[in-house]
Amino acid sequence: MRWRWLFVGAVILLSWSSVVSAGAPNNPNILIILADDLGYADVGFQGGKDIPTPNIDSLAQGGVRLTNGYVNHPFCSPMRAALMTGRYQQRFGYEGNPAYLPDDEKVGLPTSEVTLPQLLRGAGYVTGGVGKWHLGAAAPFVPNKRGFDEWFGFIGGGHVYLSGTRGSAENTVPLMRNDEPNELREYLTHVLEHEAAAFVKRHRGKPWFLYLAFNAPHRPLQAPQDLLDKFAHIADKNRRTYAAMVHAMDAAIGDVLTTLRETGQEENTLVFFLSDNGGLLVPNIGPFTDNTPLRGHKGQVYEGGIRVPFVVRYPARLKGGRTYDEPVAAFDIFSTALAVAGATPPKDRKIDGVNLMPHLAGERKGAPHDFLFWRTGGPNGVRAARMGDWKLVRLANGKEELYNLKDDIAESKDIAVSQLELLTKMRAALDTWDRELTAPIFLKWTPSFGQPER
Ligand code: CA
């Protein structure tokens, strides 16, 4: 009798240990931290000097810096559409920023698209969002309808940071906790900080997904006086305010990371940090950001619009303090997150993102993507393609430029005429991709930025 129970005990123990030792930890938490319009060189780990960002830098020190990390669009909303769906957003006609139209049920992320939080929720995750939504303001598009169990933030493309500040209807809407309106009572970046840290604490012990989408350091440029005083040495007023905003965001991220550590969740949380597009460098609105050494800015398909500060940290599985240099893009976050969560992507549509985990862990050689493509402004807009070290840019007038980014990250030497074979190959791939796309469902464009330089 005793032996029988011993045998049963041994079987239970063995099967338990085989589950635990199956390789990667099960169900890591997933945290996406998105900055808004952050310049390429405006954080320490990217070489920035005048804005201390020790907390964001700590992610790079403990994680993997993606040196060729891209977003799938050079401005806010379409970038988020790719992040949420794992797809080139032009496949469903999403190429513009949606106007703030709470009554228009056509302007938003199509409800036929399946979102990352929806899929993670299906895999048993608690899903939360904090901050900026910008994927449609009408009832069918709100975060609680798109997979988020818990939401705190604002529905449009931006928000004022200080209470009592005037702004557009979009930028002054109440902050929503699910469907309950809240007043802005302190500096908005601090509010988002507290909400995110509380989420991390509250859901300790179950697998969770948190999408922390700061609007910082997007305009309006606003910071509280005590933070502005810290940057009194920066003469330019816009740059000083912007620096204070980036610094506040860094402190907020520090609070969330500390909460992760203190609640014992640091090891088993997969963290992504990136900006949603490049810094805005337009003379009449600044310039107050720094995209050095890249060419161009938000709105453009030159590197300054689409290559962003991008880090992934996952202590349980990825050795930190490294760089990964193959081109990757924000929609890879979708596929990577689903893979680590054991969730299944939809099979009835093309998913363009790739699970980066085997690549980052050194288990799989070779580039995750043969090509990456961009198009903004619809069929009459500008396009770009990346293949290995090469980048093709096609302007709206049809002119094509070719750059070798390994030798020329600043896209200063157009070598299209001397590389006709490469140009032809990349052009063909770009055109094939382009033919798979759908006509834009809406196109709202702000002409004050984003037009090609020439
Ligand atoms: Ca943005």
XYZ file of C-alpha atoms and ligand atoms in Angstrom:
455
model
C 0.000 0.000 0.000
C 2.760 2.439 1.008
C 4.721 1.619 -2.146
C 1.712 2.291 -4.298
C 1.316 5.798 -2.878
C 5.023 6.401 -3.246
C 4.738 5.415 -6.916
C 1.772 7.759 -7.465
C 3.707 10.540 -5.759
C 6.734 9.951 -7.983
C 4.592 10.070 -11.143
C 3.019 13.363 -10.042
C 6.422 14.810 -9.220
C 7.905 13.705 -12.543
C 5.075 15.085 -14.639
C 5.181 18.359 -12.710
C 8.917 18.746 -13.221
C 8.618 18.060 -16.952
C 6.154 20.944 -17.222
C 8.377 23.298 -15.279
C 11.536 22.380 -17.182
C 9.920 22.669 -20.604
C 12.244 25.556 -21.460
C 10.808 29.042 -21.307
C 8.803 30.098 -18.290
C 5.102 29.817 -18.804
C 2.863 32.776 -19.446
C 5.199 35.712 -18.922
C 3.591 39.066 -18.364
C 3.797 41.336 -21.386
C 4.379 45.069 -21.103
C 4.491 47.377 -24.114
C 5.703 50.891 -23.350
C 5.115 53.268 -26.216
C 6.427 56.839 -26.355
C 4.868 59.366 -28.719
C 7.043 61.358 -31.152
C 10.256 60.701 -29.220
C 13.373 61.706 -31.157
C 15.841 58.994 -32.144
C 18.658 60.506 -30.064
C 16.582 61.842 -27.184
C 17.261 59.022 -24.721
C 20.584 58.136 -23.142
C 20.917 54.660 -24.632
C 20.631 56.192 -28.087
C 23.434 58.636 -27.406
C 21.349 61.510 -26.034
C 23.266 63.766 -23.676
C 21.040 66.548 -22.368
C 18.012 64.582 -21.089
C 18.735 62.043 -18.339
C 16.723 58.855 -18.957
C 18.236 56.376 -16.478
C 15.165 54.167 -16.315
C 14.689 53.755 -20.029
C 18.442 53.196 -20.290
C 18.197 50.455 -17.662
C 15.897 48.560 -20.012
C 18.603 48.682 -22.663
C 21.258 47.611 -20.155
C 19.180 44.659 -18.996
C 17.767 43.858 -22.411
C 18.429 43.808 -26.112
C 18.631 47.040 -28.094
C 17.158 46.682 -31.568
C 19.466 48.906 -33.591
C 17.446 48.489 -36.761
C 14.094 48.706 -35.023
C 11.342 50.274 -37.093
C 7.742 51.254 -36.813
C 5.376 50.394 -39.647
C 4.252 53.960 -40.221
C 5.862 57.365 -39.727
C 2.988 58.689 -37.625
C 0.655 57.822 -34.801
C -2.498 55.969 -35.646
C -1.501 53.645 -38.521
C 1.556 52.633 -36.497
C -0.743 51.538 -33.680
C -2.991 49.683 -36.128
C 0.004 47.545 -37.171
C 1.076 46.996 -33.566
C -2.411 45.856 -32.549
C -2.963 43.532 -35.526
C 0.473 42.235 -36.511
C -0.273 43.290 -40.084
C 0.728 45.912 -42.564
C -2.102 48.278 -41.774
C -2.487 49.188 -45.449
C -3.876 45.666 -45.949
C -7.058 47.011 -44.365
C -6.785 50.531 -45.722
C -5.451 52.129 -42.562
C -3.126 54.882 -43.770
C -4.345 58.029 -42.077
C -4.868 59.436 -38.638
C -8.568 59.136 -37.848
C -10.256 62.450 -37.194
C -11.790 62.699 -33.725
C -15.340 61.670 -34.615
C -17.109 59.991 -31.670
C -20.272 59.512 -33.773
C -18.687 58.146 -36.925
C -18.643 54.371 -36.904
C -16.532 54.213 -40.051
C -13.459 56.010 -38.751
C -11.392 53.651 -36.644
C -9.587 50.318 -36.593
C -11.991 48.070 -38.562
C -13.851 45.706 -36.255
C -13.049 42.897 -38.702
C -9.454 43.104 -37.448
C -8.403 40.948 -34.507
C -6.319 42.712 -31.856
C -3.426 41.624 -29.682
C -5.279 42.107 -26.361
C -8.245 40.177 -27.741
C -6.008 37.197 -28.504
C -4.112 37.421 -25.227
C -7.366 37.582 -23.311
C -8.407 34.424 -25.131
C -5.204 32.817 -23.816
C -6.112 33.658 -20.215
C -4.378 37.006 -19.832
C -5.759 39.974 -17.940
C -5.494 42.813 -20.457
C -5.028 46.466 -19.573
C -4.408 49.679 -21.443
C -3.242 53.007 -20.057
C -2.848 56.235 -22.022
C -3.477 57.129 -25.645
C -5.783 55.103 -27.874
C -6.114 56.849 -31.264
C -7.701 53.938 -33.098
C -11.187 55.393 -33.437
C -13.407 57.343 -31.061
C -16.865 55.914 -31.853
C -18.501 53.248 -29.696
C -17.415 50.150 -31.682
C -13.756 51.197 -31.556
C -13.222 51.946 -27.863
C -10.527 49.898 -26.085
C -12.982 47.927 -23.930
C -14.572 46.696 -27.172
C -11.196 45.802 -28.705
C -9.904 43.356 -26.150
C -9.034 45.391 -23.070
C -10.492 44.227 -19.751
C -9.349 47.448 -18.149
C -8.728 50.803 -19.736
C -7.632 54.156 -18.378
C -6.868 56.970 -20.754
C -8.098 59.116 -23.612
C -9.609 58.100 -26.867
C -8.043 60.547 -29.330
C -4.603 61.326 -30.666
C -3.456 63.584 -27.862
C -4.336 65.282 -24.611
C -3.382 68.316 -22.584
C -1.046 67.493 -19.702
C -2.017 70.098 -17.144
C -5.487 70.602 -15.759
C -7.065 73.898 -16.643
C -5.236 74.078 -19.989
C -7.311 74.883 -23.019
C -7.190 72.689 -26.079
C -9.268 71.092 -28.825
C -12.274 68.933 -27.911
C -10.130 65.874 -28.694
C -7.337 67.015 -26.377
C -9.546 67.923 -23.431
C -11.913 64.959 -23.192
C -12.280 63.415 -19.732
C -9.898 60.583 -18.932
C -11.921 57.406 -19.069
C -11.646 54.537 -16.624
C -13.537 52.073 -18.776
C -16.793 54.021 -19.262
C -16.422 56.291 -16.253
C -15.113 59.834 -16.846
C -12.355 61.254 -14.649
C -10.984 64.753 -14.324
C -7.317 65.511 -14.903
C -6.072 66.414 -11.407
C -2.285 66.208 -11.770
C 0.330 66.167 -14.526
C -0.960 63.647 -17.050
C 2.296 61.664 -17.284
C 2.142 61.188 -13.506
C -1.472 60.035 -13.744
C -0.550 57.398 -16.328
C 2.400 56.351 -14.163
C 0.174 55.695 -11.144
C -2.388 53.807 -13.192
C 0.225 51.566 -14.804
C 2.058 50.829 -11.552
C -1.248 49.994 -9.853
C -2.174 47.588 -12.664
C 1.152 45.763 -12.343
C 0.687 45.463 -8.607
C -2.994 44.539 -8.707
C -2.553 41.652 -11.121
C 0.508 40.091 -9.618
C 0.138 36.341 -9.665
C -1.776 36.045 -12.937
C -0.494 36.516 -16.446
C -1.225 40.026 -17.648
C -0.731 42.244 -20.658
C -0.300 45.983 -20.198
C -0.212 48.475 -23.054
C 1.235 51.667 -21.609
C 0.915 54.273 -24.339
C 2.233 57.625 -23.171
C 1.286 60.715 -25.149
C 4.591 62.187 -23.967
C 6.530 63.831 -25.430
C 3.966 64.668 -28.142
C 2.708 68.243 -28.296
C 1.271 70.275 -26.596
C 4.589 71.022 -24.917
C 3.638 71.233 -21.240
C 5.458 70.395 -18.038
C 5.053 71.408 -14.401
C 7.345 74.138 -13.086
C 9.454 71.908 -10.817
C 10.378 69.787 -13.815
C 11.049 72.809 -16.009
C 13.386 74.138 -13.320
C 15.481 70.982 -13.604
C 16.218 71.918 -17.199
C 16.768 75.635 -16.694
C 20.177 75.233 -18.369
C 18.517 74.496 -21.714
C 18.092 77.890 -23.327
C 15.502 77.036 -25.959
C 12.087 77.071 -24.303
C 10.596 74.332 -26.484
C 13.577 72.046 -25.998
C 13.501 72.720 -22.248
C 9.840 71.769 -21.984
C 10.308 68.742 -24.207
C 13.260 67.621 -22.041
C 11.110 67.913 -18.919
C 8.398 65.821 -20.605
C 10.830 63.071 -21.615
C 12.329 63.113 -18.134
C 8.870 62.764 -16.545
C 8.094 59.843 -18.814
C 11.376 58.223 -17.827
C 10.535 58.618 -14.131
C 7.093 57.105 -14.766
C 8.692 54.120 -16.495
C 11.069 53.842 -13.531
C 8.125 53.621 -11.167
C 6.543 50.832 -13.221
C 9.845 48.928 -13.470
C 10.422 49.271 -9.728
C 6.937 47.949 -9.070
C 7.698 44.987 -11.315
C 10.862 44.273 -9.355
C 9.361 44.748 -5.916
C 6.456 42.439 -6.699
C 8.809 39.721 -7.939
C 7.674 39.970 -11.552
C 10.779 41.369 -13.213
C 12.250 38.066 -14.403
C 9.120 36.805 -16.033
C 7.920 39.974 -17.740
C 8.605 40.639 -21.387
C 9.005 44.401 -21.802
C 9.102 46.358 -25.046
C 9.990 50.017 -25.200
C 9.765 52.045 -28.395
C 8.590 55.312 -29.889
C 5.600 55.318 -32.235
C 7.481 57.374 -34.853
C 10.449 59.667 -35.183
C 10.816 63.123 -33.716
C 9.133 66.058 -35.399
C 11.700 68.417 -36.887
C 9.843 71.180 -38.604
C 11.129 74.763 -38.402
C 7.780 76.429 -37.706
C 6.984 74.077 -34.813
C 10.410 73.768 -33.322
C 12.582 71.934 -33.950
C 12.919 70.619 -30.446
C 13.709 66.937 -31.031
C 16.899 65.241 -32.144
C 16.908 62.398 -34.663
C 20.695 62.356 -35.059
C 22.181 60.734 -37.138
C 19.085 60.004 -39.165
C 17.639 61.966 -42.047
C 14.122 63.315 -41.884
C 11.411 63.227 -39.282
C 7.916 62.155 -38.305
C 5.721 61.792 -41.343
C 8.511 60.735 -43.695
C 9.750 57.332 -44.798
C 13.347 58.445 -44.403
C 14.909 56.813 -41.359
C 14.115 59.785 -39.135
C 10.415 59.017 -39.495
C 10.447 55.266 -39.013
C 13.588 54.043 -37.228
C 13.031 54.459 -33.504
C 14.571 53.787 -30.094
C 13.513 50.160 -29.555
C 14.377 47.778 -26.717
C 13.166 44.380 -25.581
C 13.872 43.002 -22.109
C 12.962 39.560 -20.839
C 15.422 38.460 -18.119
C 14.051 34.919 -17.870
C 14.973 34.197 -21.449
C 17.136 36.884 -23.013
C 20.641 37.718 -21.933
C 20.835 41.479 -21.500
C 23.277 44.197 -22.479
C 23.301 43.263 -26.141
C 22.248 44.659 -29.484
C 20.365 42.908 -32.253
C 21.060 44.415 -35.649
C 18.727 42.770 -38.155
C 15.784 44.922 -39.298
C 12.644 44.326 -37.247
C 9.396 46.245 -36.943
C 6.707 47.057 -34.415
C 4.302 44.468 -35.821
C 6.773 41.819 -34.673
C 5.754 42.676 -31.116
C 2.335 41.222 -31.911
C 3.729 37.878 -33.063
C 6.371 37.708 -30.338
C 3.850 38.422 -27.596
C 1.430 35.796 -28.890
C 4.192 33.209 -29.128
C 5.444 33.659 -25.567
C 1.869 33.647 -24.289
C 1.045 30.447 -26.137
C -1.736 32.246 -28.002
C -2.605 31.526 -31.610
C -2.693 34.221 -34.293
C -5.717 34.261 -36.614
C -5.300 31.833 -39.492
C -7.774 33.397 -41.922
C -5.575 36.363 -42.865
C -2.011 37.297 -43.586
C -0.013 38.120 -40.466
C 3.171 40.013 -41.329
C 4.825 40.113 -37.904
C 7.427 37.528 -36.940
C 8.093 35.960 -33.544
C 11.455 37.509 -32.675
C 12.163 35.364 -29.647
C 14.229 32.627 -31.373
C 16.196 35.303 -33.212
C 16.872 37.349 -30.096
C 17.775 34.250 -28.092
C 20.295 33.236 -30.773
C 18.417 30.022 -31.584
C 17.630 31.039 -35.133
C 20.087 32.593 -37.560
C 19.211 34.855 -40.438
C 17.064 37.937 -40.673
C 13.450 37.756 -39.480
C 12.356 39.614 -42.643
C 13.602 39.457 -46.233
C 11.901 42.800 -46.789
C 10.150 45.512 -44.840
C 7.859 47.963 -46.634
C 6.298 51.333 -45.928
C 3.670 53.412 -47.683
C 2.089 56.612 -46.485
C -0.379 58.883 -48.228
C -2.178 56.123 -50.149
C -1.535 55.052 -53.745
C -0.282 58.557 -54.570
C 1.978 58.705 -51.538
C 5.563 57.849 -50.724
C 6.967 54.361 -50.277
C 10.067 52.650 -48.980
C 11.525 49.167 -48.834
C 14.328 47.699 -46.768
C 16.275 44.623 -47.879
C 19.362 43.751 -45.888
C 21.512 46.865 -45.748
C 19.631 48.470 -48.617
C 16.831 50.968 -48.588
C 14.721 52.063 -51.502
C 12.753 55.308 -51.194
C 10.124 56.171 -53.791
C 8.830 59.712 -53.623
C 5.313 60.727 -54.576
C 6.538 61.927 -57.986
C 7.924 58.461 -58.709
C 11.592 59.358 -58.239
C 13.522 56.481 -56.694
C 16.504 56.698 -54.368
C 18.694 53.898 -53.094
C 20.835 53.966 -49.974
C 23.196 51.570 -48.289
C 22.285 52.094 -44.649
C 25.283 50.192 -43.350
C 27.642 52.727 -44.881
C 25.257 55.641 -44.940
C 22.733 55.626 -42.102
C 22.009 59.302 -42.843
C 20.721 58.514 -46.361
C 22.998 61.152 -47.818
C 24.329 59.323 -50.906
C 21.722 58.192 -53.395
C 23.348 55.378 -55.338
C 20.346 54.298 -57.395
C 22.087 54.887 -60.732
C 25.014 52.634 -59.861
C 22.949 49.740 -58.473
C 20.348 49.090 -61.118
C 20.122 45.365 -60.432
C 19.398 45.873 -56.739
C 17.014 48.675 -57.527
C 15.082 46.477 -59.936
C 14.804 43.658 -57.412
C 13.624 45.928 -54.614
C 11.237 47.781 -56.899
C 9.631 44.507 -57.943
C 9.200 43.398 -54.317
C 7.748 46.759 -53.338
C 5.302 46.697 -56.248
C 4.214 43.146 -55.438
C 3.521 44.174 -51.846
C 1.751 47.308 -52.994
C -0.651 45.282 -55.123
C -1.734 43.337 -52.021
C -2.959 46.526 -50.331
C -6.448 47.973 -50.133
C -7.499 51.507 -50.983
C -7.332 53.761 -47.918
C -10.575 53.768 -45.903
C -9.862 57.284 -44.670
C -7.000 59.675 -45.127
C -6.615 62.596 -42.844
C -3.354 64.296 -43.456
C -1.714 67.258 -41.813
C 0.216 69.048 -44.531
C 2.342 71.086 -42.131
C 4.637 68.118 -41.665
C 5.420 64.879 -43.354
C 5.791 65.972 -46.949
C 8.912 64.634 -48.607
C 11.806 67.021 -48.460
C 12.034 67.157 -52.213
Ca 3.319 59.873 -32.706
